[in-house]
Amino acid sequence: MTSSTSSLPKTAVATGPAGRAMAQPMEAGLLEGLQDHLGLERKASAAYWAMSIWFAERELRGFAAHLMAESRGEQLHASLMADYLIARGQTVDLGELPAPCQRWSDPESVLADAFSLEADVTTSLQLLYSMAERAGDVRTTVFLDPMIQGQIAAENGAAHLLGRVRFGRQEAASMLLIDGELAAAQAPPAP
């Protein structure tokens, strides 16, 4: 008969910081990266909200509605990240958010910032994926797969909208046409 090397009773289960059951511990650097990414998604939500307000103040309701939907999407991504951390037995750290930029010179500048924001979020997710692979954390790579796919599509959409505004040279007629298409959800990028 062999003796157990574990000092835990058979009914004991590993728990995370909040006392929730945890199937696999999370590597500290990966946990920190996930917490940072959650903050990035929250910052992106606030930034998109500010962009939406900027367009609403200029009577471009289609742009405003589109960017408000982007703000809500980023908030949803932050929520998914928080849910994942909880599912892994971790405590969610929301931290403080800086105020977003609210001043731009023109619509192209706003949309250039939106594209840069999407590119930053994509890069963050890709770095997290790489960290999870190095840590052998398959649970996290599986969680991140659809997020990365969606993020690449979001980056494509932001590039498409920026390109259309640049192509129209910000002339009033082209801006109103694009605004109307956004309001009717008729301006998707090519897949």
PDB file of C-alpha atoms in Angstrom:
ATOM      1  CA  MET A   1       0.000   0.000   0.000  1.00  0.00           C
ATOM      2  CA  THR A   2       1.357   3.429  -0.938  1.00  0.00           C
ATOM      3  CA  SER A   3       0.941   6.475   1.214  1.00  0.00           C
ATOM      4  CA  SER A   4      -0.318   9.804  -0.133  1.00  0.00           C
ATOM      5  CA  THR A   5       2.309  12.523  -0.413  1.00  0.00           C
ATOM      6  CA  SER A   6      -0.343  15.235  -0.136  1.00  0.00           C
ATOM      7  CA  SER A   7      -1.006  16.780   3.246  1.00  0.00           C
ATOM      8  CA  LEU A   8      -4.437  17.935   2.074  1.00  0.00           C
ATOM      9  CA  PRO A   9      -7.467  15.789   2.802  1.00  0.00           C
ATOM     10  CA  LYS A  10      -9.109  14.242  -0.263  1.00  0.00           C
ATOM     11  CA  THR A  11     -11.990  16.755   0.052  1.00  0.00           C
ATOM     12  CA  ALA A  12      -9.683  19.796  -0.033  1.00  0.00           C
ATOM     13  CA  VAL A  13      -9.754  21.920  -3.169  1.00  0.00           C
ATOM     14  CA  ALA A  14      -7.312  24.650  -4.106  1.00  0.00           C
ATOM     15  CA  THR A  15      -8.806  28.129  -3.877  1.00  0.00           C
ATOM     16  CA  GLY A  16      -7.958  31.536  -5.248  1.00  0.00           C
ATOM     17  CA  PRO A  17      -7.528  34.813  -3.309  1.00  0.00           C
ATOM     18  CA  ALA A  18     -11.286  35.283  -2.815  1.00  0.00           C
ATOM     19  CA  GLY A  19     -11.766  31.675  -1.684  1.00  0.00           C
ATOM     20  CA  ARG A  20     -13.291  30.441  -4.942  1.00  0.00           C
ATOM     21  CA  ALA A  21     -12.402  26.912  -6.065  1.00  0.00           C
ATOM     22  CA  MET A  22      -9.560  26.911  -8.577  1.00  0.00           C
ATOM     23  CA  ALA A  23      -8.714  24.050 -10.955  1.00  0.00           C
ATOM     24  CA  GLN A  24      -5.354  25.443 -12.096  1.00  0.00           C
ATOM     25  CA  PRO A  25      -3.293  28.234 -10.560  1.00  0.00           C
ATOM     26  CA  MET A  26      -2.481  31.142 -12.830  1.00  0.00           C
ATOM     27  CA  GLU A  27       1.098  32.287 -13.442  1.00  0.00           C
ATOM     28  CA  ALA A  28       1.626  35.693 -11.750  1.00  0.00           C
ATOM     29  CA  GLY A  29       2.809  37.518 -14.893  1.00  0.00           C
ATOM     30  CA  LEU A  30      -0.149  36.243 -16.905  1.00  0.00           C
ATOM     31  CA  LEU A  31      -2.564  37.256 -14.151  1.00  0.00           C
ATOM     32  CA  GLU A  32      -1.060  40.745 -14.107  1.00  0.00           C
ATOM     33  CA  GLY A  33      -1.341  40.927 -17.898  1.00  0.00           C
ATOM     34  CA  LEU A  34      -5.014  39.906 -17.807  1.00  0.00           C
ATOM     35  CA  GLN A  35      -5.726  42.524 -15.133  1.00  0.00           C
ATOM     36  CA  ASP A  36      -3.919  45.163 -17.232  1.00  0.00           C
ATOM     37  CA  HIS A  37      -5.886  44.150 -20.312  1.00  0.00           C
ATOM     38  CA  LEU A  38      -9.149  44.461 -18.402  1.00  0.00           C
ATOM     39  CA  GLY A  39      -8.113  48.044 -17.608  1.00  0.00           C
ATOM     40  CA  LEU A  40      -7.248  48.651 -21.272  1.00  0.00           C
ATOM     41  CA  GLU A  41     -10.728  47.489 -22.333  1.00  0.00           C
ATOM     42  CA  ARG A  42     -12.302  49.849 -19.788  1.00  0.00           C
ATOM     43  CA  LYS A  43     -10.127  52.726 -21.040  1.00  0.00           C
ATOM     44  CA  ALA A  44     -11.141  51.895 -24.615  1.00  0.00           C
ATOM     45  CA  SER A  45     -14.807  52.000 -23.597  1.00  0.00           C
ATOM     46  CA  ALA A  46     -14.369  55.456 -22.066  1.00  0.00           C
ATOM     47  CA  ALA A  47     -12.403  56.660 -25.102  1.00  0.00           C
ATOM     48  CA  TYR A  48     -15.099  55.491 -27.521  1.00  0.00           C
ATOM     49  CA  TRP A  49     -17.745  57.161 -25.387  1.00  0.00           C
ATOM     50  CA  ALA A  50     -15.818  60.448 -25.594  1.00  0.00           C
ATOM     51  CA  MET A  51     -15.519  60.024 -29.378  1.00  0.00           C
ATOM     52  CA  SER A  52     -19.259  59.371 -29.597  1.00  0.00           C
ATOM     53  CA  ILE A  53     -19.969  62.552 -27.674  1.00  0.00           C
ATOM     54  CA  TRP A  54     -17.634  64.542 -29.953  1.00  0.00           C
ATOM     55  CA  PHE A  55     -19.591  63.428 -33.051  1.00  0.00           C
ATOM     56  CA  ALA A  56     -22.973  63.940 -31.353  1.00  0.00           C
ATOM     57  CA  GLU A  57     -21.991  67.522 -30.555  1.00  0.00           C
ATOM     58  CA  ARG A  58     -21.408  68.039 -34.283  1.00  0.00           C
ATOM     59  CA  GLU A  59     -24.762  66.545 -35.328  1.00  0.00           C
ATOM     60  CA  LEU A  60     -23.187  63.436 -36.881  1.00  0.00           C
ATOM     61  CA  ARG A  61     -25.555  60.985 -35.212  1.00  0.00           C
ATOM     62  CA  GLY A  62     -24.526  57.946 -37.258  1.00  0.00           C
ATOM     63  CA  PHE A  63     -20.891  58.320 -36.213  1.00  0.00           C
ATOM     64  CA  ALA A  64     -22.030  58.970 -32.633  1.00  0.00           C
ATOM     65  CA  ALA A  65     -24.220  55.850 -32.559  1.00  0.00           C
ATOM     66  CA  HIS A  66     -21.493  53.712 -34.134  1.00  0.00           C
ATOM     67  CA  LEU A  67     -18.900  54.861 -31.610  1.00  0.00           C
ATOM     68  CA  MET A  68     -21.327  54.412 -28.709  1.00  0.00           C
ATOM     69  CA  ALA A  69     -21.841  50.822 -29.854  1.00  0.00           C
ATOM     70  CA  GLU A  70     -18.047  50.428 -29.879  1.00  0.00           C
ATOM     71  CA  SER A  71     -17.934  51.806 -26.316  1.00  0.00           C
ATOM     72  CA  ARG A  72     -20.501  49.238 -25.199  1.00  0.00           C
ATOM     73  CA  GLY A  73     -18.564  46.490 -26.980  1.00  0.00           C
ATOM     74  CA  GLU A  74     -15.371  47.385 -25.138  1.00  0.00           C
ATOM     75  CA  GLN A  75     -17.283  47.377 -21.841  1.00  0.00           C
ATOM     76  CA  LEU A  76     -18.580  43.913 -22.718  1.00  0.00           C
ATOM     77  CA  HIS A  77     -15.011  42.748 -23.400  1.00  0.00           C
ATOM     78  CA  ALA A  78     -13.950  44.073 -19.979  1.00  0.00           C
ATOM     79  CA  SER A  79     -16.870  42.213 -18.435  1.00  0.00           C
ATOM     80  CA  LEU A  80     -15.865  38.976 -20.197  1.00  0.00           C
ATOM     81  CA  MET A  81     -12.317  39.403 -18.887  1.00  0.00           C
ATOM     82  CA  ALA A  82     -13.632  39.941 -15.347  1.00  0.00           C
ATOM     83  CA  ASP A  83     -15.875  36.877 -15.636  1.00  0.00           C
ATOM     84  CA  TYR A  84     -12.912  34.820 -16.823  1.00  0.00           C
ATOM     85  CA  LEU A  85     -10.729  35.941 -13.919  1.00  0.00           C
ATOM     86  CA  ILE A  86     -13.499  35.021 -11.485  1.00  0.00           C
ATOM     87  CA  ALA A  87     -13.950  31.639 -13.182  1.00  0.00           C
ATOM     88  CA  ARG A  88     -10.239  31.043 -12.652  1.00  0.00           C
ATOM     89  CA  GLY A  89     -10.547  31.826  -8.931  1.00  0.00           C
ATOM     90  CA  GLN A  90      -8.928  35.259  -9.151  1.00  0.00           C
ATOM     91  CA  THR A  91      -9.909  38.620  -7.685  1.00  0.00           C
ATOM     92  CA  VAL A  92     -10.768  41.335 -10.225  1.00  0.00           C
ATOM     93  CA  ASP A  93      -8.861  44.601  -9.780  1.00  0.00           C
ATOM     94  CA  LEU A  94     -10.695  47.461 -11.499  1.00  0.00           C
ATOM     95  CA  GLY A  95      -8.237  50.226 -10.651  1.00  0.00           C
ATOM     96  CA  GLU A  96      -8.659  53.868 -11.574  1.00  0.00           C
ATOM     97  CA  LEU A  97      -9.294  55.130 -15.088  1.00  0.00           C
ATOM     98  CA  PRO A  98      -7.791  58.314 -16.498  1.00  0.00           C
ATOM     99  CA  ALA A  99     -10.144  60.746 -18.219  1.00  0.00           C
ATOM    100  CA  PRO A 100     -10.256  60.109 -21.983  1.00  0.00           C
ATOM    101  CA  CYS A 101      -9.266  62.668 -24.601  1.00  0.00           C
ATOM    102  CA  GLN A 102     -12.224  64.830 -25.643  1.00  0.00           C
ATOM    103  CA  ARG A 103     -10.588  67.266 -28.044  1.00  0.00           C
ATOM    104  CA  TRP A 104      -9.833  66.558 -31.664  1.00  0.00           C
ATOM    105  CA  SER A 105      -9.267  68.882 -34.613  1.00  0.00           C
ATOM    106  CA  ASP A 106     -11.433  66.961 -37.086  1.00  0.00           C
ATOM    107  CA  PRO A 107     -13.238  63.655 -37.682  1.00  0.00           C
ATOM    108  CA  GLU A 108     -10.151  62.055 -39.222  1.00  0.00           C
ATOM    109  CA  SER A 109      -8.198  62.677 -36.006  1.00  0.00           C
ATOM    110  CA  VAL A 110     -10.941  61.030 -33.964  1.00  0.00           C
ATOM    111  CA  LEU A 111     -11.012  57.987 -36.217  1.00  0.00           C
ATOM    112  CA  ALA A 112      -7.214  57.766 -36.330  1.00  0.00           C
ATOM    113  CA  ASP A 113      -7.289  57.561 -32.525  1.00  0.00           C
ATOM    114  CA  ALA A 114      -9.995  54.887 -32.746  1.00  0.00           C
ATOM    115  CA  PHE A 115      -7.839  52.827 -35.098  1.00  0.00           C
ATOM    116  CA  SER A 116      -4.779  53.226 -32.836  1.00  0.00           C
ATOM    117  CA  LEU A 117      -6.893  52.140 -29.885  1.00  0.00           C
ATOM    118  CA  GLU A 118      -7.992  48.985 -31.713  1.00  0.00           C
ATOM    119  CA  ALA A 119      -4.401  48.224 -32.720  1.00  0.00           C
ATOM    120  CA  ASP A 120      -3.283  48.601 -29.078  1.00  0.00           C
ATOM    121  CA  VAL A 121      -6.004  46.231 -27.861  1.00  0.00           C
ATOM    122  CA  THR A 122      -5.065  43.696 -30.556  1.00  0.00           C
ATOM    123  CA  THR A 123      -1.411  43.868 -29.531  1.00  0.00           C
ATOM    124  CA  SER A 124      -2.320  43.420 -25.867  1.00  0.00           C
ATOM    125  CA  LEU A 125      -4.401  40.321 -26.617  1.00  0.00           C
ATOM    126  CA  GLN A 126      -1.647  38.828 -28.758  1.00  0.00           C
ATOM    127  CA  LEU A 127       0.899  39.388 -25.988  1.00  0.00           C
ATOM    128  CA  LEU A 128      -1.445  37.735 -23.480  1.00  0.00           C
ATOM    129  CA  TYR A 129      -1.836  34.774 -25.801  1.00  0.00           C
ATOM    130  CA  SER A 130       1.925  34.440 -26.071  1.00  0.00           C
ATOM    131  CA  MET A 131       2.297  34.633 -22.274  1.00  0.00           C
ATOM    132  CA  ALA A 132      -0.406  31.981 -21.801  1.00  0.00           C
ATOM    133  CA  GLU A 133       1.337  29.675 -24.279  1.00  0.00           C
ATOM    134  CA  ARG A 134       4.685  30.097 -22.506  1.00  0.00           C
ATOM    135  CA  ALA A 135       2.995  29.358 -19.161  1.00  0.00           C
ATOM    136  CA  GLY A 136       1.278  26.280 -20.595  1.00  0.00           C
ATOM    137  CA  ASP A 137      -2.097  27.777 -19.665  1.00  0.00           C
ATOM    138  CA  VAL A 138      -4.377  26.218 -22.290  1.00  0.00           C
ATOM    139  CA  ARG A 139      -7.498  27.487 -20.498  1.00  0.00           C
ATOM    140  CA  THR A 140      -6.405  31.051 -21.199  1.00  0.00           C
ATOM    141  CA  THR A 141      -5.456  30.440 -24.833  1.00  0.00           C
ATOM    142  CA  VAL A 142      -8.867  28.876 -25.447  1.00  0.00           C
ATOM    143  CA  PHE A 143     -10.525  31.891 -23.771  1.00  0.00           C
ATOM    144  CA  LEU A 144      -8.481  34.351 -25.844  1.00  0.00           C
ATOM    145  CA  ASP A 145      -8.977  32.703 -29.266  1.00  0.00           C
ATOM    146  CA  PRO A 146     -12.410  34.208 -30.039  1.00  0.00           C
ATOM    147  CA  MET A 147     -11.428  37.526 -28.467  1.00  0.00           C
ATOM    148  CA  ILE A 148      -8.444  37.838 -30.803  1.00  0.00           C
ATOM    149  CA  GLN A 149     -10.534  36.900 -33.825  1.00  0.00           C
ATOM    150  CA  GLY A 150     -13.134  39.533 -32.920  1.00  0.00           C
ATOM    151  CA  GLN A 151     -10.444  42.089 -32.222  1.00  0.00           C
ATOM    152  CA  ILE A 152      -8.859  41.636 -35.632  1.00  0.00           C
ATOM    153  CA  ALA A 153     -12.296  42.233 -37.182  1.00  0.00           C
ATOM    154  CA  ALA A 154     -12.725  45.377 -35.047  1.00  0.00           C
ATOM    155  CA  GLU A 155      -9.334  46.659 -36.166  1.00  0.00           C
ATOM    156  CA  ASN A 156     -10.365  46.037 -39.784  1.00  0.00           C
ATOM    157  CA  GLY A 157     -13.613  47.961 -39.223  1.00  0.00           C
ATOM    158  CA  ALA A 158     -11.785  50.923 -37.696  1.00  0.00           C
ATOM    159  CA  ALA A 159      -9.315  50.996 -40.604  1.00  0.00           C
ATOM    160  CA  HIS A 160     -12.205  50.847 -43.083  1.00  0.00           C
ATOM    161  CA  LEU A 161     -14.039  53.778 -41.503  1.00  0.00           C
ATOM    162  CA  LEU A 162     -10.870  55.851 -41.248  1.00  0.00           C
ATOM    163  CA  GLY A 163     -10.081  55.091 -44.891  1.00  0.00           C
ATOM    164  CA  ARG A 164     -13.543  56.177 -46.032  1.00  0.00           C
ATOM    165  CA  VAL A 165     -13.288  59.479 -44.161  1.00  0.00           C
ATOM    166  CA  ARG A 166      -9.812  60.076 -45.603  1.00  0.00           C
ATOM    167  CA  PHE A 167     -11.019  59.211 -49.098  1.00  0.00           C
ATOM    168  CA  GLY A 168     -13.896  61.693 -48.758  1.00  0.00           C
ATOM    169  CA  ARG A 169     -11.402  64.341 -47.662  1.00  0.00           C
ATOM    170  CA  GLN A 170     -13.802  65.307 -44.887  1.00  0.00           C
ATOM    171  CA  GLU A 171     -16.066  67.152 -47.304  1.00  0.00           C
ATOM    172  CA  ALA A 172     -19.499  67.800 -45.855  1.00  0.00           C
ATOM    173  CA  ALA A 173     -21.373  65.708 -48.434  1.00  0.00           C
ATOM    174  CA  SER A 174     -19.154  62.663 -47.993  1.00  0.00           C
ATOM    175  CA  MET A 175     -19.275  62.955 -44.196  1.00  0.00           C
ATOM    176  CA  LEU A 176     -23.081  63.114 -44.273  1.00  0.00           C
ATOM    177  CA  LEU A 177     -23.232  60.137 -46.617  1.00  0.00           C
ATOM    178  CA  ILE A 178     -20.968  58.042 -44.355  1.00  0.00           C
ATOM    179  CA  ASP A 179     -22.919  59.249 -41.309  1.00  0.00           C
ATOM    180  CA  GLY A 180     -26.174  58.110 -42.892  1.00  0.00           C
ATOM    181  CA  GLU A 181     -24.698  54.718 -43.767  1.00  0.00           C
ATOM    182  CA  LEU A 182     -23.467  54.269 -40.200  1.00  0.00           C
ATOM    183  CA  ALA A 183     -26.883  55.232 -38.860  1.00  0.00           C
ATOM    184  CA  ALA A 184     -28.439  52.565 -41.092  1.00  0.00           C
ATOM    185  CA  ALA A 185     -25.614  50.083 -40.377  1.00  0.00           C
ATOM    186  CA  GLN A 186     -24.842  49.864 -44.109  1.00  0.00           C
ATOM    187  CA  ALA A 187     -21.096  50.523 -44.186  1.00  0.00           C
ATOM    188  CA  PRO A 188     -19.363  47.285 -43.170  1.00  0.00           C
ATOM    189  CA  PRO A 189     -15.766  46.656 -44.218  1.00  0.00           C
ATOM    190  CA  ALA A 190     -14.876  43.906 -46.630  1.00  0.00           C
ATOM    191  CA  PRO A 191     -14.242  40.642 -44.742  1.00  0.00           C
TER     192      PRO A 191
END
